[in-house]
mmCIF file of C-alpha atoms in Angstrom:
data_model
loop_
_atom_site.group_PDB
_atom_site.id
_atom_site.type_symbol
_atom_site.label_atom_id
_atom_site.label_comp_id
_atom_site.label_asym_id
_atom_site.label_seq_id
_atom_site.Cartn_x
_atom_site.Cartn_y
_atom_site.Cartn_z
ATOM 1 C CA MET F 27 44.341 85.545 -92.229
ATOM 2 C CA GLU F 28 46.007 89.027 -93.510
ATOM 3 C CA THR F 29 49.691 87.887 -94.577
ATOM 4 C CA ALA F 30 51.382 90.447 -91.884
ATOM 5 C CA THR F 31 49.133 88.933 -89.277
ATOM 6 C CA GLN F 32 49.995 85.617 -90.189
ATOM 7 C CA GLU F 33 54.201 86.349 -90.668
ATOM 8 C CA ALA F 34 53.604 88.068 -87.035
ATOM 9 C CA LEU F 35 51.910 84.884 -85.209
ATOM 10 C CA ALA F 36 54.547 82.659 -87.571
ATOM 11 C CA GLY F 37 57.423 84.780 -85.847
ATOM 12 C CA ARG F 38 56.189 84.499 -82.438
ATOM 13 C CA ALA F 39 55.989 80.471 -82.858
ATOM 14 C CA LEU F 40 59.488 80.496 -84.268
ATOM 15 C CA ASP F 41 60.991 82.599 -81.145
ATOM 16 C CA ALA F 42 59.120 80.328 -78.916
ATOM 17 C CA ALA F 43 60.368 77.162 -80.677
ATOM 18 C CA GLU F 44 63.542 78.458 -81.096
ATOM 19 C CA GLU F 45 63.870 79.198 -77.297
ATOM 20 C CA LEU F 46 62.194 75.809 -76.328
ATOM 21 C CA PHE F 47 64.337 73.723 -78.903
ATOM 22 C CA TYR F 48 67.655 75.007 -78.119
ATOM 23 C CA ALA F 49 66.868 74.749 -74.308
ATOM 24 C CA ARG F 50 65.743 71.517 -73.892
ATOM 25 C CA GLY F 51 65.551 69.960 -77.226
ATOM 26 C CA LEU F 52 63.443 68.891 -80.057
ATOM 27 C CA GLN F 53 62.154 65.403 -78.994
ATOM 28 C CA THR F 54 61.361 66.615 -75.262
ATOM 29 C CA VAL F 55 59.377 69.840 -76.975
ATOM 30 C CA GLY F 56 55.656 69.541 -78.027
ATOM 31 C CA MET F 57 53.767 71.828 -80.072
ATOM 32 C CA ASP F 58 51.343 72.254 -76.907
ATOM 33 C CA ALA F 59 54.697 73.776 -74.971
ATOM 34 C CA ILE F 60 55.224 75.917 -77.970
ATOM 35 C CA ARG F 61 51.271 77.166 -77.973
ATOM 36 C CA SER F 62 51.814 77.705 -74.357
ATOM 37 C CA ALA F 63 54.959 79.741 -74.721
ATOM 38 C CA SER F 64 53.531 81.274 -77.710
ATOM 39 C CA GLY F 65 49.943 82.384 -76.816
ATOM 40 C CA ILE F 66 48.939 81.337 -80.403
ATOM 41 C CA SER F 67 45.979 78.825 -80.379
ATOM 42 C CA LEU F 68 47.018 74.689 -81.325
ATOM 43 C CA LYS F 69 44.726 75.310 -84.334
ATOM 44 C CA ARG F 70 46.444 78.373 -85.462
ATOM 45 C CA LEU F 71 49.912 76.923 -84.692
ATOM 46 C CA TYR F 72 49.068 74.243 -86.838
ATOM 47 C CA GLN F 73 47.787 76.434 -89.905
ATOM 48 C CA LEU F 74 50.990 78.013 -89.628
ATOM 49 C CA PHE F 75 53.023 74.941 -89.523
ATOM 50 C CA PRO F 76 50.923 71.856 -90.543
ATOM 51 C CA SER F 77 53.167 69.422 -88.302
ATOM 52 C CA LYS F 78 55.915 69.593 -85.766
ATOM 53 C CA GLU F 79 58.529 68.652 -88.421
ATOM 54 C CA ALA F 80 57.812 71.609 -90.534
ATOM 55 C CA LEU F 81 57.934 74.083 -87.165
ATOM 56 C CA VAL F 82 61.392 72.361 -86.780
ATOM 57 C CA GLU F 83 63.079 73.181 -89.943
ATOM 58 C CA ALA F 84 61.650 76.563 -89.960
ATOM 59 C CA TYR F 85 63.120 77.094 -87.001
ATOM 60 C CA LEU F 86 66.415 75.697 -88.020
ATOM 61 C CA ARG F 87 66.436 77.743 -91.605
ATOM 62 C CA ARG F 88 65.931 80.583 -89.283
ATOM 63 C CA ARG F 89 68.350 80.398 -86.919
ATOM 64 C CA ASP F 90 70.921 79.533 -89.839
ATOM 65 C CA GLU F 91 70.070 82.789 -90.973
ATOM 66 C CA ARG F 92 70.300 84.614 -87.782
ATOM 67 C CA TRP F 93 73.668 82.567 -86.756
ATOM 68 C CA ARG F 94 75.376 83.238 -90.035
ATOM 69 C CA ALA F 95 74.597 86.781 -90.534
ATOM 70 C CA ALA F 96 75.757 87.584 -86.993
ATOM 71 C CA LEU F 97 79.254 86.754 -87.501
ATOM 72 C CA ARG F 98 79.205 87.557 -91.088
ATOM 73 C CA GLN F 99 78.773 91.033 -89.514
ATOM 74 C CA TYR F 100 81.037 90.565 -86.780
ATOM 75 C CA ALA F 101 83.823 89.239 -89.144
ATOM 76 C CA ASP F 102 83.526 91.671 -91.924
ATOM 77 C CA ALA F 103 83.585 94.418 -89.323
ATOM 78 C CA ARG F 104 87.673 93.778 -89.276
ATOM 79 C CA PRO F 105 90.053 94.326 -92.204
ATOM 80 C CA PRO F 106 89.984 91.438 -94.688
ATOM 81 C CA GLY F 107 92.612 88.910 -94.355
ATOM 82 C CA ARG F 108 93.755 86.948 -91.294
ATOM 83 C CA GLU F 109 92.400 89.621 -88.948
ATOM 84 C CA ARG F 110 88.960 88.818 -90.240
ATOM 85 C CA ILE F 111 89.353 84.795 -90.340
ATOM 86 C CA LEU F 112 90.541 85.405 -86.592
ATOM 87 C CA ALA F 113 87.508 87.022 -86.011
ATOM 88 C CA VAL F 114 85.131 84.157 -86.478
ATOM 89 C CA PHE F 115 86.967 82.810 -83.360
ATOM 90 C CA ASP F 116 86.056 85.776 -81.291
ATOM 91 C CA TRP F 117 82.765 85.660 -82.322
ATOM 92 C CA LEU F 118 82.813 81.736 -81.294
ATOM 93 C CA GLY F 119 83.877 82.794 -77.931
ATOM 94 C CA ASP F 120 81.220 85.493 -77.148
ATOM 95 C CA TRP F 121 78.584 83.348 -78.216
ATOM 96 C CA PHE F 122 79.973 80.238 -75.840
ATOM 97 C CA ALA F 123 79.866 83.178 -72.905
ATOM 98 C CA GLU F 124 76.418 83.696 -73.701
ATOM 99 C CA PRO F 125 74.074 82.121 -70.886
ATOM 100 C CA GLY F 126 71.874 79.491 -72.298
ATOM 101 C CA PHE F 127 74.374 78.199 -74.759
ATOM 102 C CA ARG F 128 74.077 74.622 -75.246
ATOM 103 C CA GLY F 129 76.210 74.122 -78.761
ATOM 104 C CA CYS F 130 75.393 73.897 -82.028
ATOM 105 C CA ALA F 131 71.868 73.815 -82.942
ATOM 106 C CA PHE F 132 72.420 71.660 -86.009
ATOM 107 C CA VAL F 133 74.805 69.325 -84.431
ATOM 108 C CA ASN F 134 71.842 68.870 -81.613
ATOM 109 C CA SER F 135 68.955 68.319 -84.148
ATOM 110 C CA TYR F 136 70.948 66.217 -86.406
ATOM 111 C CA GLY F 137 72.064 63.920 -82.932
ATOM 112 C CA GLU F 138 67.888 63.854 -81.785
ATOM 113 C CA LEU F 139 66.544 63.515 -85.255
ATOM 114 C CA GLY F 140 68.959 63.024 -88.113
ATOM 115 C CA ALA F 141 68.492 59.681 -88.577
ATOM 116 C CA THR F 142 64.931 59.814 -88.982
ATOM 117 C CA ALA F 143 63.932 63.039 -90.525
ATOM 118 C CA PRO F 144 65.903 64.048 -93.522
ATOM 119 C CA GLY F 145 64.688 67.622 -93.757
ATOM 120 C CA VAL F 146 66.154 67.992 -90.007
ATOM 121 C CA ALA F 147 69.684 66.286 -91.582
ATOM 122 C CA ALA F 148 69.477 68.264 -94.857
ATOM 123 C CA ALA F 149 69.405 71.812 -92.404
ATOM 124 C CA ALA F 150 72.255 70.997 -90.478
ATOM 125 C CA ARG F 151 74.216 69.544 -93.541
ATOM 126 C CA ALA F 152 73.136 72.809 -95.530
ATOM 127 C CA HIS F 153 74.426 74.878 -92.276
ATOM 128 C CA LYS F 154 77.802 72.939 -91.777
ATOM 129 C CA ASP F 155 78.097 73.666 -95.826
ATOM 130 C CA ALA F 156 77.594 77.509 -95.633
ATOM 131 C CA PHE F 157 79.817 77.854 -92.590
ATOM 132 C CA ARG F 158 82.556 75.956 -94.766
ATOM 133 C CA ALA F 159 81.676 78.281 -97.591
ATOM 134 C CA TYR F 160 82.255 81.461 -95.666
ATOM 135 C CA LEU F 161 85.336 80.273 -94.149
ATOM 136 C CA ALA F 162 86.500 79.249 -98.042
ATOM 137 C CA ALA F 163 85.798 82.931 -98.843
ATOM 138 C CA LEU F 164 87.725 84.248 -95.836
ATOM 139 C CA VAL F 165 90.914 81.796 -96.793
ATOM 140 C CA ALA F 166 90.706 82.779 -100.101
ATOM 141 C CA GLU F 167 90.489 86.598 -99.381
ATOM 142 C CA ALA F 168 93.324 86.146 -97.336
ATOM 143 C CA GLY F 169 95.258 84.513 -99.804
ATOM 144 C CA ALA F 170 96.193 81.319 -97.941
ATOM 145 C CA ALA F 171 95.997 77.815 -99.240
ATOM 146 C CA ALA F 172 92.327 76.418 -99.773
ATOM 147 C CA PRO F 173 92.822 73.537 -97.935
ATOM 148 C CA LEU F 174 93.347 75.911 -94.800
ATOM 149 C CA ALA F 175 89.620 76.396 -94.474
ATOM 150 C CA ASP F 176 88.490 72.600 -93.835
ATOM 151 C CA HIS F 177 91.429 73.000 -90.872
ATOM 152 C CA LEU F 178 89.646 75.913 -89.963
ATOM 153 C CA VAL F 179 86.329 74.349 -90.026
ATOM 154 C CA LEU F 180 87.415 71.696 -87.461
ATOM 155 C CA LEU F 181 89.004 74.121 -85.033
ATOM 156 C CA ALA F 182 85.710 75.921 -85.130
ATOM 157 C CA GLU F 183 83.340 72.917 -84.809
ATOM 158 C CA GLY F 184 85.861 71.407 -82.201
ATOM 159 C CA ALA F 185 85.652 74.585 -80.253
ATOM 160 C CA ILE F 186 81.553 74.522 -80.312
ATOM 161 C CA THR F 187 81.752 70.928 -78.999
ATOM 162 C CA ALA F 188 84.384 71.421 -76.479
ATOM 163 C CA ALA F 189 82.462 74.674 -75.072
ATOM 164 C CA ALA F 190 79.185 72.867 -75.049
ATOM 165 C CA LEU F 191 80.345 69.389 -73.028
ATOM 166 C CA SER F 192 82.734 71.989 -70.788
ATOM 167 C CA GLY F 193 80.647 74.949 -70.191
ATOM 168 C CA ASP F 194 84.103 76.763 -70.860
ATOM 169 C CA ALA F 195 84.609 79.891 -73.518
ATOM 170 C CA GLU F 196 87.670 78.922 -73.233
ATOM 171 C CA ALA F 197 87.681 76.811 -75.880
ATOM 172 C CA ALA F 198 87.209 79.556 -78.720
ATOM 173 C CA VAL F 199 90.654 81.343 -77.228
ATOM 174 C CA GLN F 200 92.122 77.895 -77.984
ATOM 175 C CA ALA F 201 91.345 77.592 -81.178
ATOM 176 C CA ARG F 202 92.212 80.812 -81.754
ATOM 177 C CA GLU F 203 95.566 80.170 -80.674
ATOM 178 C CA ALA F 204 95.734 77.064 -83.413
ATOM 179 C CA ALA F 205 94.068 79.184 -86.086
ATOM 180 C CA CYS F 206 97.131 81.630 -85.719
ATOM 181 C CA VAL F 207 99.468 78.606 -86.038
ATOM 182 C CA LEU F 208 97.617 77.426 -89.066
ATOM 183 C CA LEU F 209 97.471 80.589 -90.576
ATOM 184 C CA ALA F 210 101.373 81.293 -89.897
ATOM 185 C CA ALA F 211 101.816 78.378 -91.719
ATOM 186 C CA GLY F 212 99.436 78.788 -94.277
ATOM 187 C CA THR F 213 99.839 82.513 -95.556
ATOM 188 C CA PRO F 214 101.941 83.826 -97.767
#
């Protein structure tokens, strides 16, 4: 199979997987559902992804890349410092308001399979570590004390969970307000 064709088919499979896994969960979606949604034969699907676990891990890697790139693009368009940090919470609010928002795909995946699928657990940890590292870089850029990054991570993660459970994007506004208080206390 030609590389370009293989990449296009893998992209279609991942598009279908992302939509179905995020909306319905990892365990409830079988490879037949991915086949139907992607229009790719089951045989070809297994050529691209030798197991459902391989597909789940590829879905999580791609989602991580896209999620972090979208956040970075949004926040980095703001002036460095306080405004860039607060933009993280503004972006979260926009994400929470999207139709079909179901919380953090990585927390959801970890909750479903983290205990039995080391690749899923590793992908979830890698995503959270990268998010923390991004916030730490923003905190350093703002000249704030390093521990502020961990506090901001907790605010963001709490807002994601609260928004998913309540269905209310207001959690981002509340987390942003708390971040303002922390920034006022921790920025020289």
